[in-house]
Amino acid sequence: AIVMLGSAGTPHMLPTMLPTLSATGVPLVVAVHHNPRLSGSFSDWISDLAGVPAQPLEGISLPLPPLTVAGATHDVEGLQPNRDTVLRRLLQPPGKLMVIVTSGMEFEGAAAVREAKERGAVLVALRPDRCPQPAMVERLIEAGLEPLLCTHAEIAQIILRATRARRVHQRRAS
């Protein structure tokens, strides 16, 4: 699965990135901070951009559907979802993950990203000089997590190469 974690500055990237990501056929989970009152319309917007119906993360069972959006819970104040919680949930059970960190001012997910990397996840991040709000990516770098730093176009190419390799491996295995 591909997990996109973001906050401030991420929504402007979604119209160009989501069609590419959803076209790969790999399950995509979008966890971008948003106002809890806007969870429904945010999920609808993501679905329209990706061209496939978005399923809420809550209650999802494996295998993951093509598009999952982590929404907000109304019992917590402030921007949601908690990206650390989302990523930890996706680590159960273990599977192949590509974690893409985009743009945002704060990042509570570094511990879960470290755990994902220890379990073999690929960590890709938008280059700080390309982020409207680079603090999330800078936290990964400061934490020694060594993300592969890329532009939007390079992230898209990495994803396409990884999904092509996955398809080749599946064909050889069958």
Short mmCIF file of C-alpha atoms in Angstrom, two decimals:
data_model
loop_
_atom_site.label_atom_id
_atom_site.label_comp_id
_atom_site.label_asym_id
_atom_site.label_seq_id
_atom_site.Cartn_x
_atom_site.Cartn_y
_atom_site.Cartn_z
CA ALA A 1 0.00 0.00 0.00
CA ILE A 2 0.98 3.61 -0.49
CA VAL A 3 0.38 5.91 2.48
CA MET A 4 0.39 9.67 1.91
CA LEU A 5 0.89 11.70 5.09
CA GLY A 6 0.48 15.46 4.97
CA SER A 7 -0.90 18.66 6.40
CA ALA A 8 -0.65 22.34 5.47
CA GLY A 9 0.53 22.69 1.89
CA THR A 10 -0.49 19.17 0.87
CA PRO A 11 -3.97 19.82 -0.56
CA HIS A 12 -2.59 21.90 -3.45
CA MET A 13 -0.49 18.87 -4.55
CA LEU A 14 -3.33 16.37 -4.50
CA PRO A 15 -4.90 17.31 -7.87
CA THR A 16 -1.66 16.38 -9.66
CA MET A 17 -0.56 13.45 -7.49
CA LEU A 18 -3.78 11.52 -6.80
CA PRO A 19 -4.63 10.55 -10.39
CA THR A 20 -1.10 9.14 -10.81
CA LEU A 21 -1.21 7.30 -7.48
CA SER A 22 -4.68 5.82 -7.99
CA ALA A 23 -3.79 4.67 -11.51
CA THR A 24 -1.10 2.35 -10.13
CA GLY A 25 -3.63 -0.16 -8.82
CA VAL A 26 -1.84 -0.22 -5.46
CA PRO A 27 -4.09 0.57 -2.48
CA LEU A 28 -3.70 4.22 -1.49
CA VAL A 29 -4.33 5.64 1.99
CA VAL A 30 -4.54 9.43 2.31
CA ALA A 31 -4.00 10.86 5.80
CA VAL A 32 -3.92 14.65 5.51
CA HIS A 33 -4.78 16.99 8.38
CA HIS A 34 -8.14 18.66 7.96
CA ASN A 35 -10.92 20.19 10.03
CA PRO A 36 -13.17 17.48 11.52
CA ARG A 37 -16.27 19.36 10.30
CA LEU A 38 -15.04 18.92 6.72
CA SER A 39 -14.23 15.19 6.74
CA GLY A 40 -17.14 14.24 4.47
CA SER A 41 -16.48 16.89 1.84
CA PHE A 42 -12.70 16.29 2.05
CA SER A 43 -13.23 12.58 1.39
CA ASP A 44 -15.57 13.37 -1.53
CA TRP A 45 -12.97 15.74 -3.01
CA ILE A 46 -10.23 13.10 -2.71
CA SER A 47 -12.51 10.57 -4.37
CA ASP A 48 -13.24 12.94 -7.27
CA LEU A 49 -9.53 13.64 -7.78
CA ALA A 50 -8.58 9.96 -7.72
CA GLY A 51 -11.48 8.85 -9.88
CA VAL A 52 -12.45 6.03 -7.50
CA PRO A 53 -14.75 5.92 -4.47
CA ALA A 54 -12.98 6.67 -1.20
CA GLN A 55 -13.58 4.39 1.76
CA PRO A 56 -13.18 5.61 5.35
CA LEU A 57 -10.24 4.08 7.22
CA GLU A 58 -12.44 3.33 10.21
CA GLY A 59 -13.83 -0.19 9.89
CA ILE A 60 -11.69 -1.14 6.86
CA SER A 61 -10.51 -4.71 6.76
CA LEU A 62 -7.73 -6.22 4.70
CA PRO A 63 -7.12 -6.29 1.85
CA LEU A 64 -7.32 -2.51 1.59
CA PRO A 65 -9.65 -1.03 -1.03
CA PRO A 66 -8.17 1.04 -3.89
CA LEU A 67 -8.64 4.35 -2.01
CA THR A 68 -8.95 4.94 1.73
CA VAL A 69 -9.21 8.33 3.41
CA ALA A 70 -8.39 8.70 7.09
CA GLY A 71 -11.06 10.98 8.46
CA ALA A 72 -11.42 12.94 11.64
CA THR A 73 -13.19 11.82 14.79
CA HIS A 74 -15.49 14.35 16.37
CA ASP A 75 -14.42 13.61 19.94
CA VAL A 76 -10.99 15.20 19.45
CA GLU A 77 -10.33 18.91 19.03
CA GLY A 78 -8.04 20.30 16.35
CA LEU A 79 -6.80 19.08 13.01
CA GLN A 80 -7.00 15.38 12.32
CA PRO A 81 -6.34 12.56 11.61
CA ASN A 82 -3.41 11.70 13.84
CA ARG A 83 -0.94 10.41 11.26
CA ASP A 84 0.97 8.36 13.83
CA THR A 85 -2.21 6.43 14.66
CA VAL A 86 -3.05 5.93 10.98
CA LEU A 87 0.39 4.58 10.11
CA ARG A 88 0.53 2.28 13.15
CA ARG A 89 -2.84 0.83 12.17
CA LEU A 90 -1.53 0.04 8.69
CA LEU A 91 1.45 -1.81 10.18
CA GLN A 92 -0.97 -4.42 11.56
CA PRO A 93 -0.57 -6.96 9.95
CA PRO A 94 2.78 -6.25 8.35
CA GLY A 95 2.93 -5.76 4.62
CA LYS A 96 4.77 -3.77 2.01
CA LEU A 97 4.36 -0.04 2.53
CA MET A 98 5.60 3.05 0.77
CA VAL A 99 5.25 6.08 3.03
CA ILE A 100 5.12 9.45 1.28
CA VAL A 101 5.50 12.52 3.49
CA THR A 102 4.52 15.76 1.82
CA SER A 103 4.13 19.15 3.46
CA GLY A 104 3.04 20.37 6.86
CA MET A 105 3.88 22.47 9.89
CA GLU A 106 3.83 19.80 12.60
CA PHE A 107 4.41 16.06 12.56
CA GLU A 108 3.33 13.63 15.24
CA GLY A 109 4.10 10.62 13.05
CA ALA A 110 7.89 10.27 13.27
CA ALA A 111 7.75 7.35 15.72
CA ALA A 112 5.40 5.38 13.47
CA VAL A 113 7.51 6.23 10.40
CA ARG A 114 10.58 4.87 12.22
CA GLU A 115 8.66 1.66 13.01
CA ALA A 116 7.48 1.37 9.40
CA LYS A 117 11.07 1.76 8.13
CA GLU A 118 12.28 -0.88 10.58
CA ARG A 119 9.68 -3.21 9.05
CA GLY A 120 10.94 -2.51 5.54
CA ALA A 121 8.79 0.40 4.38
CA VAL A 122 10.18 2.71 1.73
CA LEU A 123 10.22 6.34 2.94
CA VAL A 124 9.89 9.08 0.34
CA ALA A 125 9.48 12.77 1.15
CA LEU A 126 8.95 15.93 -0.79
CA ARG A 127 12.13 17.99 -0.86
CA PRO A 128 11.97 20.73 1.80
CA ASP A 129 12.65 23.43 -0.80
CA ARG A 130 9.50 22.23 -2.65
CA CYS A 131 7.27 22.21 0.46
CA PRO A 132 5.06 25.21 1.25
CA GLN A 133 5.45 24.07 4.89
CA PRO A 134 8.66 21.97 5.20
CA ALA A 135 8.53 21.22 8.96
CA MET A 136 7.21 17.63 8.54
CA VAL A 137 10.01 16.67 6.19
CA GLU A 138 12.59 18.47 8.31
CA ARG A 139 11.45 16.45 11.37
CA LEU A 140 12.13 13.22 9.46
CA ILE A 141 15.60 14.41 8.54
CA GLU A 142 16.34 15.60 12.11
CA ALA A 143 15.17 12.23 13.45
CA GLY A 144 17.74 10.48 11.25
CA LEU A 145 15.08 8.66 9.21
CA GLU A 146 16.82 9.45 5.91
CA PRO A 147 13.86 9.83 3.56
CA LEU A 148 14.49 9.75 -0.16
CA LEU A 149 14.01 13.47 -0.95
CA CYS A 150 12.25 14.11 -4.26
CA THR A 151 10.21 16.54 -6.32
CA HIS A 152 6.55 15.81 -7.13
CA ALA A 153 7.53 14.36 -10.51
CA GLU A 154 10.25 12.17 -8.99
CA ILE A 155 7.79 10.81 -6.40
CA ALA A 156 5.40 9.89 -9.21
CA GLN A 157 8.22 8.11 -11.09
CA ILE A 158 9.30 6.17 -7.99
CA ILE A 159 5.75 4.99 -7.44
CA LEU A 160 5.31 3.96 -11.08
CA ARG A 161 8.62 2.03 -11.06
CA ALA A 162 7.69 0.29 -7.81
CA THR A 163 4.26 -0.74 -9.11
CA ARG A 164 5.72 -2.00 -12.39
CA ALA A 165 8.25 -4.08 -10.46
CA ARG A 166 5.43 -5.44 -8.30
CA ARG A 167 3.45 -6.50 -11.38
CA VAL A 168 6.49 -8.22 -12.90
CA HIS A 169 7.13 -10.07 -9.62
CA GLN A 170 3.46 -11.16 -9.47
CA ARG A 171 3.58 -12.47 -13.04
CA ARG A 172 6.75 -14.46 -12.33
CA ALA A 173 5.25 -15.91 -9.17
CA SER A 174 2.13 -17.16 -10.97
#
